[in-house]
Amino acid sequence: MQRFEAVYEIESPRGIAHAAEVLAGEQSTGTFVRLALETDALRDRSGARIEAVEITGTSGVPALPSRSRGEVYERGRVTISWPEENIGPSLPNLMATVAGNLFELADISALRLTGLTLPESFALDNPGPRFGAEGTHRLAGVEGPLIGTIIKPSVGLSADETAALVGTLAGAGIDFIKDDELQANGRYCPLAQRVDAVMRVLNDHADRTGKKVMYAFNITDEIEAMWRHAEMLEKAGATCAMVSVIPVGLSGLRALRDRCALPIHGHRAGWGLFSRSPHIGIAFPVWQKLWRLAGADHLHVNGIANKFTEPDEVVAEAARAVQAPVCTGGPAHGAMPVFSSGQTVWQMAPSRRVLGNDDFIFCAGGGIMSHPGGPAAGVIALRQAADAAREGVEITEAARAQPELAAALTAFKRPEILL
């Protein structure tokens, strides 16, 4: 019998062993009392199983508000498994099992889901990315990392103003452009008008140069609306659709994957809700598996030396996770990590070093637009930084013979990188 298992960091005033028992019962066959129909045979067949318990420390106060009190709050790591037959390879029901009511249990004063191991049935019965890194490289006509940027201001530009900026970026040699997650289908810049204006620019640019810049249009919406939006993108000759994966949910993402013939660029807007506290939430290596199984081709992982709260080692772990096999057996369903947030030429080599390959998207806003030589020089400098990283040449050494890169190193402050 195939099983899936989850790893939790737990704190409890009644001890970790007791908390594990309560969690396993609540999330499988049990409740607060033994039931008449909950036979030993039923529990053996369908009950959750405690695979490991490790005590890591204690605290004199609870990490989170808790009705249950104790003189000591024990902390530890617990691994629990379930039979796959309980739910089948269903992603929403998987979430209800490994991340459902357990966060509310009174006997647990802190709980964070940090690991998830899935059998091959999930990889076989869920679609996974349609394109992944290989297909994205092919559509973009780029062998190295995709050099990208985000349309800014986030909102406020009209469709024509957006298209004019896209024309500037395309002329600068950019590989990838995306809508901001706040720009979807508002009244000031309706999606249909934006698609028409932007794709006229990009199709004309492709006719002249032979290179079609990939633009990720934000089609986040209700399911049927996303289907209509995706069809509109395909008819316009677009090569990427973007959705905010947390707001649309796993079922929304899967529904889009089933009807969309374009790469799906997954933005994780709202991520801090799950990641900010060490005492509650769900770690990115868990979530990204579910988004990939549902069909995301690209996933944002923050950036090295970013402007948010995540330290570099967490960003590195997230980026590697997106490229690792999603299940134990079956298709790997690899996706493409997207580095963004305060990125410049300084972060290119560390980003590549984290992965050991060029299968990523590197998005820089000010790191391109604020180059002293203009956006074209900004794109060139990032490409020079990527080439140096691939060849193992230190960036300051590479800049000696490349004025665009040299100007970028001077213009942008060298960040503190803790890897």
PDB file of C-alpha atoms in Angstrom, residues 91 95 99 113-114 116 245-246 249-250 253 268 271 273-275 281-294 299 326:
ATOM      1  CA  LEU A  91      -4.497  17.646  -4.324  1.00  0.00           C
ATOM      2  CA  MET A  95      -4.249  19.588   1.646  1.00  0.00           C
ATOM      3  CA  ALA A  99      -2.892  20.949   6.497  1.00  0.00           C
ATOM      4  CA  LEU A 113       4.295  21.806   8.004  1.00  0.00           C
ATOM      5  CA  THR A 114       7.858  21.589   6.707  1.00  0.00           C
ATOM      6  CA  LEU A 116       5.903  16.322   2.286  1.00  0.00           C
ATOM      7  CA  VAL A 245      -1.439  30.558  -7.389  1.00  0.00           C
ATOM      8  CA  ILE A 246      -2.622  31.169  -3.814  1.00  0.00           C
ATOM      9  CA  GLY A 249      -6.208  27.727  -5.421  1.00  0.00           C
ATOM     10  CA  LEU A 250      -5.114  24.276  -6.471  1.00  0.00           C
ATOM     11  CA  LEU A 253      -4.687  26.207 -11.199  1.00  0.00           C
ATOM     12  CA  ARG A 268       2.995  33.422  -5.057  1.00  0.00           C
ATOM     13  CA  TRP A 271       3.205  34.005   0.473  1.00  0.00           C
ATOM     14  CA  LEU A 273       0.920  34.421   5.305  1.00  0.00           C
ATOM     15  CA  PHE A 274       2.421  30.914   5.193  1.00  0.00           C
ATOM     16  CA  SER A 275       6.100  31.724   5.638  1.00  0.00           C
ATOM     17  CA  GLY A 281       2.352  27.880   8.385  1.00  0.00           C
ATOM     18  CA  ILE A 282       3.542  25.762   5.490  1.00  0.00           C
ATOM     19  CA  ALA A 283       7.079  25.767   4.095  1.00  0.00           C
ATOM     20  CA  PHE A 284       7.662  26.493   0.413  1.00  0.00           C
ATOM     21  CA  PRO A 285       9.140  23.048  -0.421  1.00  0.00           C
ATOM     22  CA  VAL A 286       5.708  21.644   0.470  1.00  0.00           C
ATOM     23  CA  TRP A 287       3.570  24.155  -1.413  1.00  0.00           C
ATOM     24  CA  GLN A 288       5.661  24.139  -4.580  1.00  0.00           C
ATOM     25  CA  LYS A 289       5.113  20.396  -5.038  1.00  0.00           C
ATOM     26  CA  LEU A 290       1.363  20.927  -5.117  1.00  0.00           C
ATOM     27  CA  TRP A 291       1.562  23.889  -7.503  1.00  0.00           C
ATOM     28  CA  ARG A 292       3.807  21.919  -9.844  1.00  0.00           C
ATOM     29  CA  LEU A 293       1.519  18.892  -9.778  1.00  0.00           C
ATOM     30  CA  ALA A 294      -1.405  21.186 -10.585  1.00  0.00           C
ATOM     31  CA  LEU A 299       7.312  29.538  -9.706  1.00  0.00           C
ATOM     32  CA  VAL A 326       8.110  16.152  -7.144  1.00  0.00           C
TER      33      VAL A 326
END
